[in-house]
Amino acid sequence: MTSQEEQITRIRVTYAKGPSLRFIGHLDLQRLWERLLRRSGLPIRYSQGFNPRARLNLASALPLGVVSEAELLDFWLDEAVPVGAVAKTLSQNSLPGLEIKAVQSVSLREKALQEQMAASDYEIQFYDPQPQAELAEKVAALLAAKELPRVRRKKSYDLRPLILDVEVFIRGDGELGLRMRLNAAPSATGRPDEVLEALGFSNTEYLACRTGLILEGESAPLPS
Amino acid sequence: MPSSPSTSLSSKSEALFRRVERILPTVTKPGRYVGGELNQVVKPWESVQTHVALVFPDIYDLGQSNLGIALLYDILNAQEGVAAERAFSPWLDMETALRENDIPLYSLENKRALADFDILGISLPYETLYTNFLTILNLAHLPLRSADRDDSHPLIVAGGQSVFNPEPVAPFVDAFVIGEGEEAILDVVQAHQAWRQSGGSREALLAALAAIPGVYVPSLYEVAYQADGTVASVTPSHPNAALPVQKRITAKLPPPLTHFLVPNVEVVQERVSVEIMRGCTRGCRFCHAGMVNRPIRERPLDEILATLKAGLDQTGYEEVSLLSLSSSDYSQIIPLINGLRDLLQERQVNITLPSLRIESFTEDLMDELQSLSPGGGFTLAPEAGTERLRAVINKPISDEEFMATVRSVYQHGWNSIKLYFMIGHPQETLEDVAAIAELCKAVLNEGRRIVGGRARVHAGISTFIPKPHTPFQWVGFDSLESIQQKLDILHQGLHGAKVKMTWNNPESSLLESWLARGDRRLSDVILRAWQKGARFDAWSDQFNLSHWQDAFAEVGLDPDFYSHRARGLDEMLPWDHIQAGVKKSFLKTDYLWSLQGKIRSDCRGRCYSCGILSAYNELRLVAPDGGWKCP
């Protein structure tokens, strides 16, 4: 290992994607991050080749329309910079709706973030108030189902094993919402809109928020 | 003001956007409709006196790339008491969703209905946006015709390159800014503010606007026609209405952008752009931009480089671009390229340098360009296939000179050359067209000799459209049959040769030829075509000629009158009351020269009295350092 390679640092950012960015898709978000990193002036590690690009790694694509309080992203620096300074310059150069919540340095040897993904937690806020008994009944029926055959991009699959948990809860504003934990392993990712559709809701009836990403080996109770 | 004291304004926009949010998951690319970008300017609604919505009548992806809108946004938002917000055309699915849910078109910043604004500033850089402009007014729930709007409606102001002939859209617009808008827009806002304070009628506002230099208020002019359909007279009906209306220019190039907005969704141009020069002295006879943007004014080198650096810092973009009609004519081009090279090494960015002129190439310039190691192809625009026809259109490049440039391009490391040509020029013969194919093949052969099998040639063929305020404003547009025959000749001529050829749909060019030289009566055809469903006419997959043909028939106007008919040199043209700086007598002489194949050289060396200096000399005197390149 040369001394230069010893300096390489892997940085993990936890960030929120707010309502003003909820209709910005995954590829666009990736470009916004590349620009944010360029603006930050940090010694970003670039890919080699004709068109060098910042090397970055987003944990899990957030479905269009969903906001998030806890997205994860890794990028690499060519030289060590104190994480406090990284957090500061990222916040200063960020864009509206993208809030830097935590910055840490992680081992270079960790697997890619996408490969570490285990599950995602979501909270659902309905635009119109929902009657409790009916909602609870729908959720109970969903969880009781042995299988939930569905079609995504012309491929049949079973939604049921992708649902780890769903529960009805009372939100701060007194209205009913849903909390759910969905599988997010690389080959088996559940999407909140598919669960909501299985419950009989179209994507124009609610706002979904991702509240947490769970990496493999982590165990966290569904927040309450 | 059209707001009642009982509803708070911010809750009004929240209520609107709450309804919008419900339809967004159902449309494609919803990120176009939400704003919220880095460097967007959102002023609290109640905190400003005058609200201006800047509207580009095509989708966000195109409009947000438009530097003109960005400049006006910057200029207006720098003013206290003024807020500029943005709106673009919704794509067809969003238009349907807005209609079905009865949601008015709104601004991206405060999410306010466009009808709540004081002024809508409509950008019309090309004619094929006219139907989208009507869609915008309609989705804003505004009457389409100026005559049907009153004090409760926003003032509709339009500007941009196509309004040098404002007549086809005159009935829909309250006031046009003819020429450069950077200073005029502030005068318009000021007149609006004074009118609000005085509490006068809408007529009083229009009269006040007409008194501003460069502002044309079409309702204050009566147009009469001859029996043959040509214009008989244009008569002002108000003392403030100037005749002619002289275009507005700024004494020196206005300051470059200070705030670069960074779109969240992908748009067509994602780079830091700076205008290095405005105007062109070459005098190509087909070129609208070259005639109406005179005089030529250059931006100082240090200002260009400082702007690019600031832009890169603010945006994090990976690319910069220099804008002008003829970059290689910039007098400091070599120092500029040196500066760009430093920037490139420092920041790992790419550079695009469009509009290089064959005539202004030197070996030095090629050496410098090579040092930028640009990827991709090299673009040259001979525009015609023979020396004879290039003399007619006043783009005098000898075949020898052209091939020398081609050789130099390949020798300096480029493998791919893109060539722009037009067909349908006045006095064009089929031999001139066949020569285009021969020239392309000669270029490819030269490339193969120098770089071998990697050599590529791409021919981009467009159709000549006679434009107002040019020496060719009198000539007829080629017939569709003739254009098709010429395209066939090119296909045959290039058959088997490894030259890639792309071309414009001749029917789209036909539409442009109607709209470019239309009169006020043509507005009925535009309205009728729009009612029939004409939308996004600039999009080849949306354009539908039959809407337009039917509209002409129903309105009772002859389309050929506008397109194919050659105008008499003594005819009164529908845009004669608009003065673009270059005199009609100069254009006429230049047209007569074209008939003799007589060349008018670049006027940086000698002045041909086109009319600019006599009309704007005072302006030049107040800004002696304005970078004018008139002799």
Coordinates of C-alpha atoms in Angstrom, one line a residue, chain A residues 19-25 28-29 31-32 34-36 38-39 46 50-52 64 93-97 127-128 203-205 207, chain B residues 21-26 30-31 34-39 262-266 270 312-318 347-350 375:
Chain A
P19 CA -41.1 17.0 0.5
S20 CA -39.6 19.5 -2.1
L21 CA -37.5 16.6 -3.4
R22 CA -40.0 13.8 -3.3
F23 CA -40.6 13.9 -7.0
I24 CA -36.9 13.8 -7.9
G25 CA -36.0 10.3 -9.0
D28 CA -31.5 12.7 -10.7
L29 CA -30.7 12.4 -7.0
R31 CA -26.5 13.7 -10.1
L32 CA -27.5 16.2 -7.5
E34 CA -22.3 14.5 -7.6
R35 CA -22.8 18.3 -7.9
L36 CA -23.1 18.8 -4.2
R38 CA -18.1 19.1 -6.4
R39 CA -19.4 22.3 -4.8
Y46 CA -13.1 10.0 -8.8
F50 CA -12.2 9.0 -19.9
N51 CA -15.0 10.6 -18.1
P52 CA -14.1 10.6 -14.4
L64 CA -40.7 8.5 -6.6
N93 CA -23.3 23.3 -0.1
S94 CA -26.5 21.3 0.1
L95 CA -29.7 22.1 -1.8
P96 CA -33.1 22.8 -0.4
G97 CA -34.8 19.7 0.9
Y127 CA -54.5 12.8 2.8
D128 CA -58.1 12.0 3.9
N203 CA -50.7 6.6 -4.9
T204 CA -52.7 9.8 -5.0
E205 CA -54.2 9.2 -1.5
L207 CA -47.7 10.6 1.6
Chain B
E21 CA -49.5 17.0 -5.1
R22 CA -52.3 14.6 -5.6
I23 CA -52.0 14.6 -9.4
L24 CA -48.2 14.6 -9.6
P25 CA -47.8 10.8 -8.9
T26 CA -50.0 10.2 -12.1
P30 CA -43.4 15.2 -11.9
G31 CA -40.1 16.8 -10.8
V34 CA -42.4 21.4 -8.2
G35 CA -39.5 23.9 -8.3
G36 CA -37.4 23.9 -5.1
E37 CA -34.1 24.0 -6.9
L38 CA -30.8 25.3 -5.5
N39 CA -30.6 29.1 -6.1
V262 CA -29.4 24.2 -10.6
P263 CA -32.3 22.1 -11.8
N264 CA -33.2 19.0 -9.9
V265 CA -34.4 17.0 -12.9
E266 CA -32.4 16.6 -16.0
E270 CA -26.6 21.3 -17.8
L312 CA -18.9 26.4 -11.4
D313 CA -18.6 27.2 -7.7
Q314 CA -22.3 27.7 -7.4
T315 CA -23.5 24.8 -9.4
G316 CA -21.0 22.0 -9.3
Y317 CA -21.5 21.5 -13.0
E318 CA -19.0 19.6 -15.1
R347 CA -11.5 21.8 -12.2
Q348 CA -11.8 18.7 -14.4
V349 CA -14.6 20.3 -16.6
N350 CA -15.5 20.0 -20.2
G375 CA -14.1 15.2 -27.1

